[in-house]
């Protein structure tokens, strides 16, 4: 696995005004990433998109074919369902941030491998650091295992809050899992209610928006 410099240098946090510039700088660096072989088989890096100051950040597994083609996360069938979930929860897609654990499409949409996830994780970690969301929603097992615990069991353990540094993490099913099994929709609805409720509580208390 080729180690390239930008990702290992621990850039430091910047003043608030530099925030968006830093995220954009990070995006441009990530677009050049060759830390694993996934980039070889992908059209490009799908960095993620949304409000750089989002209070709620969604993390999926990795780009699929549609995402790879358009360079944007969650734009295929699972993305359409995610859009409906957001709307139902009263969230606007442009107000949240949407990213993935791996930023290049795995060949044939297979699951990303452990080494690929390990190679890509620093990109996501810095992205999270720069966006600094109050809440991170892990969509599916891969995200929950990457951000909560390697042996996280999504079916048994979803729907409960976890802490990741100062971020609160809610693991729920991946929208693609709902497409395969619509019975899972109720659980995701309940998990999203928890997300919205906590977000409203905290932003009400602090007077923050987002
Ligand atoms: N599935 C994911 O996990 N991420 C996407 O961006 C699209 C589908
Ligand atoms: N497997 C996944 O990857 N995600 C789910 O949400 C459920 C099962």
CSV table of C-alpha atoms and ligand atoms in Angstrom, one decimal:
chain,number,residue,atom,x,y,z
A,1,UNK,CA,0.0,0.0,0.0
A,2,UNK,CA,1.6,3.2,-1.1
A,3,UNK,CA,2.0,5.7,1.8
A,4,UNK,CA,1.7,9.2,0.5
A,5,UNK,CA,2.5,12.1,2.7
A,6,UNK,CA,-0.6,14.4,3.0
A,7,UNK,CA,-2.6,12.1,5.2
A,8,UNK,CA,0.1,11.3,7.8
A,9,UNK,CA,1.0,14.8,8.6
A,10,UNK,CA,-1.1,15.9,11.6
A,11,UNK,CA,-2.3,19.2,10.3
A,12,UNK,CA,-3.6,21.2,13.2
A,13,UNK,CA,-7.0,22.7,13.8
A,14,UNK,CA,-7.5,26.2,12.4
A,15,UNK,CA,-9.5,29.1,13.5
A,16,UNK,CA,-13.2,29.0,12.7
A,17,UNK,CA,-13.0,31.2,9.6
A,18,UNK,CA,-10.5,28.7,8.0
A,19,UNK,CA,-12.9,25.9,8.5
A,20,UNK,CA,-14.5,25.6,5.1
A,21,UNK,CA,-11.1,26.3,3.4
A,22,UNK,CA,-9.6,23.5,5.4
A,23,UNK,CA,-12.3,21.1,4.4
A,24,UNK,CA,-11.9,22.1,0.7
A,25,UNK,CA,-8.2,21.7,1.0
A,26,UNK,CA,-8.7,18.3,2.5
A,27,UNK,CA,-11.1,17.4,-0.2
A,28,UNK,CA,-8.5,18.3,-2.9
A,29,UNK,CA,-5.8,16.3,-1.2
A,30,UNK,CA,-8.1,13.3,-0.8
A,31,UNK,CA,-8.9,13.4,-4.5
A,32,UNK,CA,-5.2,12.5,-5.2
A,33,UNK,CA,-5.2,9.6,-2.7
A,34,UNK,CA,-3.6,6.4,-3.7
A,35,UNK,CA,-3.3,4.8,-0.3
A,36,UNK,CA,-5.0,1.6,-1.4
A,37,UNK,CA,-5.8,-0.1,-4.7
A,38,UNK,CA,-9.5,0.8,-4.8
A,39,UNK,CA,-8.6,4.0,-6.7
A,40,UNK,CA,-7.3,1.8,-9.6
A,41,UNK,CA,-10.7,0.4,-10.3
A,42,UNK,CA,-12.7,3.5,-9.7
A,43,UNK,CA,-13.3,6.6,-11.8
A,44,UNK,CA,-12.5,8.8,-8.9
A,45,UNK,CA,-12.6,9.6,-5.3
A,46,UNK,CA,-16.1,10.3,-3.9
A,47,UNK,CA,-15.2,12.6,-1.0
A,48,UNK,CA,-18.7,13.4,0.3
A,49,UNK,CA,-20.9,16.5,0.2
A,50,UNK,CA,-23.1,18.7,2.3
A,51,UNK,CA,-23.1,21.5,4.8
A,52,UNK,CA,-19.5,21.9,6.0
A,53,UNK,CA,-20.9,23.0,9.3
A,54,UNK,CA,-23.5,20.2,9.5
A,55,UNK,CA,-24.7,19.2,12.9
A,56,UNK,CA,-25.6,15.7,11.6
A,57,UNK,CA,-23.3,13.7,9.4
A,58,UNK,CA,-24.2,10.4,7.7
A,59,UNK,CA,-21.5,7.8,7.0
A,60,UNK,CA,-22.2,5.0,4.5
A,61,UNK,CA,-20.0,2.2,3.3
A,62,UNK,CA,-18.6,3.2,0.0
A,63,UNK,CA,-19.5,4.5,-3.4
A,64,UNK,CA,-21.4,2.2,-5.8
A,65,UNK,CA,-21.6,2.5,-9.5
A,66,UNK,CA,-23.8,5.6,-9.7
A,67,UNK,CA,-21.8,7.4,-7.0
A,68,UNK,CA,-18.6,6.5,-8.9
A,69,UNK,CA,-20.0,7.8,-12.1
A,70,UNK,CA,-21.2,11.1,-10.7
A,71,UNK,CA,-18.5,11.6,-8.0
A,72,UNK,CA,-21.2,12.2,-5.4
A,73,UNK,CA,-22.3,10.0,-2.4
A,74,UNK,CA,-25.7,8.3,-2.2
A,75,UNK,CA,-27.1,9.2,-5.5
A,76,UNK,CA,-28.2,5.7,-6.6
A,77,UNK,CA,-31.1,3.6,-5.4
A,78,UNK,CA,-29.9,3.6,-1.8
A,79,UNK,CA,-29.4,7.3,-2.1
A,80,UNK,CA,-32.9,7.9,-3.2
A,81,UNK,CA,-34.1,6.0,-0.2
A,82,UNK,CA,-31.8,8.0,2.0
A,83,UNK,CA,-33.3,11.2,0.6
A,84,UNK,CA,-36.8,9.9,1.5
A,85,UNK,CA,-35.5,9.1,5.0
A,86,UNK,CA,-34.1,12.6,5.4
A,87,UNK,CA,-37.3,14.2,4.2
A,88,UNK,CA,-39.4,12.1,6.5
A,89,UNK,CA,-37.2,13.1,9.4
A,90,UNK,CA,-37.6,16.7,8.5
A,91,UNK,CA,-34.0,17.1,7.4
A,92,UNK,CA,-32.8,18.8,4.2
A,93,UNK,CA,-30.0,17.0,2.4
A,94,UNK,CA,-28.1,20.2,1.9
A,95,UNK,CA,-28.1,20.8,5.7
A,96,UNK,CA,-26.5,17.5,6.6
A,97,UNK,CA,-23.2,16.1,5.5
A,98,UNK,CA,-23.0,12.7,3.7
A,99,UNK,CA,-19.8,10.7,3.3
A,100,UNK,CA,-18.6,7.1,3.3
A,101,UNK,CA,-16.0,4.9,5.0
A,102,UNK,CA,-14.2,4.2,1.8
A,103,UNK,CA,-14.1,6.9,-0.8
A,104,UNK,CA,-13.5,4.8,-3.9
A,105,UNK,CA,-15.8,2.3,-5.3
A,106,UNK,CA,-14.9,-1.3,-4.5
A,107,UNK,CA,-14.9,-3.5,-7.7
A,108,UNK,CA,-18.3,-5.0,-8.4
A,109,UNK,CA,-19.6,-3.2,-5.3
A,110,UNK,CA,-18.1,-5.8,-3.0
A,111,UNK,CA,-17.6,-4.9,0.6
A,112,UNK,CA,-14.5,-2.9,1.3
A,113,UNK,CA,-11.7,-5.0,2.9
A,114,UNK,CA,-10.2,-4.5,6.2
A,115,UNK,CA,-6.9,-3.0,4.8
A,116,UNK,CA,-8.9,-0.7,2.5
A,117,UNK,CA,-10.9,0.6,5.4
A,118,UNK,CA,-7.8,1.1,7.4
A,119,UNK,CA,-6.1,3.0,4.6
A,120,UNK,CA,-9.1,5.2,4.1
A,121,UNK,CA,-10.1,5.8,7.7
A,122,UNK,CA,-7.7,8.8,8.2
A,123,UNK,CA,-9.5,10.6,5.4
A,124,UNK,CA,-12.8,10.2,7.1
A,125,UNK,CA,-11.4,11.0,10.5
A,126,UNK,CA,-10.1,14.3,9.4
A,127,UNK,CA,-13.3,15.0,7.5
A,128,UNK,CA,-15.2,14.4,10.7
A,129,UNK,CA,-12.8,16.6,12.6
A,130,UNK,CA,-13.2,19.5,10.2
A,131,UNK,CA,-17.0,19.2,9.9
A,132,UNK,CA,-17.2,18.6,13.7
A,133,UNK,CA,-20.8,17.3,13.7
A,134,UNK,CA,-22.7,16.9,16.8
A,135,UNK,CA,-24.2,13.6,15.6
A,136,UNK,CA,-22.8,11.0,13.3
A,137,UNK,CA,-25.2,8.4,11.9
A,138,UNK,CA,-23.5,5.2,10.9
A,139,UNK,CA,-25.4,3.7,8.0
A,140,UNK,CA,-24.9,0.0,8.2
A,141,UNK,CA,-22.4,-2.5,9.6
A,142,UNK,CA,-19.3,-1.3,7.8
A,143,UNK,CA,-19.6,2.3,9.1
A,144,UNK,CA,-20.5,1.1,12.6
A,145,UNK,CA,-17.6,-1.3,12.7
A,146,UNK,CA,-15.2,1.4,11.4
A,147,UNK,CA,-16.4,4.1,13.9
A,148,UNK,CA,-17.7,2.3,16.9
A,149,UNK,CA,-16.2,-1.2,17.3
A,150,UNK,CA,-14.8,-3.8,14.8
A,151,UNK,CA,-17.2,-6.5,16.0
A,152,UNK,CA,-20.3,-4.2,16.1
A,153,UNK,CA,-23.4,-6.2,15.3
A,154,UNK,CA,-25.7,-3.8,13.5
A,155,UNK,CA,-28.9,-5.9,13.7
A,156,UNK,CA,-28.5,-6.5,17.5
A,157,UNK,CA,-26.9,-3.2,18.5
A,158,UNK,CA,-28.3,-0.5,16.3
A,159,UNK,CA,-30.5,2.3,17.8
A,160,UNK,CA,-28.3,3.1,20.8
A,161,UNK,CA,-26.0,6.1,21.3
A,162,UNK,CA,-22.3,5.8,21.3
A,163,UNK,CA,-19.5,8.4,21.9
A,164,UNK,CA,-16.7,9.0,19.5
A,165,UNK,CA,-14.6,11.8,21.1
A,166,UNK,CA,-17.1,14.6,21.4
A,167,UNK,CA,-19.4,13.2,18.7
A,168,UNK,CA,-22.5,11.2,19.4
A,169,UNK,CA,-22.9,8.2,17.2
A,170,UNK,CA,-26.2,6.5,16.2
A,171,UNK,CA,-25.8,3.3,14.3
A,172,UNK,CA,-28.7,2.2,12.1
A,173,UNK,CA,-29.4,0.0,9.1
A,174,UNK,CA,-28.0,0.9,5.7
A,175,UNK,CA,-30.7,2.1,3.2
A,176,UNK,CA,-29.6,-0.7,0.9
A,177,UNK,CA,-30.6,-3.1,3.7
A,178,UNK,CA,-34.0,-1.5,3.8
A,179,UNK,CA,-34.4,-2.1,0.0
A,180,UNK,CA,-33.7,-5.8,0.6
A,181,UNK,CA,-35.8,-6.0,3.7
A,182,UNK,CA,-38.5,-3.3,4.1
A,183,UNK,CA,-39.3,-4.7,7.6
A,184,UNK,CA,-36.1,-2.8,8.7
A,185,UNK,CA,-37.7,0.6,7.9
A,186,UNK,CA,-39.5,0.9,11.3
A,187,UNK,CA,-36.2,0.5,13.1
A,188,UNK,CA,-34.5,3.2,11.0
A,189,UNK,CA,-37.5,5.5,11.5
A,190,UNK,CA,-37.1,5.1,15.3
A,191,UNK,CA,-33.4,5.7,15.1
A,192,UNK,CA,-33.9,8.8,13.1
A,193,UNK,CA,-36.5,10.0,15.6
A,194,UNK,CA,-33.8,9.7,18.3
A,195,UNK,CA,-31.3,11.6,16.1
A,196,UNK,CA,-33.7,14.5,15.4
A,197,UNK,CA,-34.9,14.6,19.0
A,198,UNK,CA,-31.4,14.9,20.4
A,199,UNK,CA,-30.4,17.4,17.8
A,200,UNK,CA,-33.3,19.6,18.6
A,201,UNK,CA,-32.7,19.3,22.3
A,202,UNK,CA,-29.1,20.3,22.1
A,203,UNK,CA,-29.4,23.0,19.5
A,204,UNK,CA,-32.3,24.4,21.5
A,205,UNK,CA,-30.2,24.5,24.6
A,206,UNK,CA,-27.2,26.1,23.0
A,207,UNK,CA,-29.1,28.3,20.6
A,208,UNK,CA,-27.0,26.9,17.7
A,209,UNK,CA,-28.3,26.2,14.3
A,210,UNK,CA,-27.5,23.6,11.8
B,1,LIG,N1,-24.0,3.0,-0.5
B,1,LIG,C1,-23.1,3.6,0.3
B,1,LIG,O1,-22.7,3.1,1.3
B,1,LIG,N2,-22.6,4.8,0.0
B,1,LIG,C2,-23.0,5.4,-1.1
B,1,LIG,O2,-22.5,6.5,-1.4
B,1,LIG,C3,-23.9,4.8,-2.0
B,1,LIG,C4,-24.4,3.6,-1.6
B,2,LIG,N1,-25.9,-5.4,6.8
B,2,LIG,C1,-25.4,-4.2,6.5
B,2,LIG,O1,-24.3,-4.0,5.9
B,2,LIG,N2,-26.1,-3.1,6.8
B,2,LIG,C2,-27.3,-3.2,7.4
B,2,LIG,O2,-27.9,-2.2,7.7
B,2,LIG,C3,-27.8,-4.5,7.8
B,2,LIG,C4,-27.1,-5.6,7.4
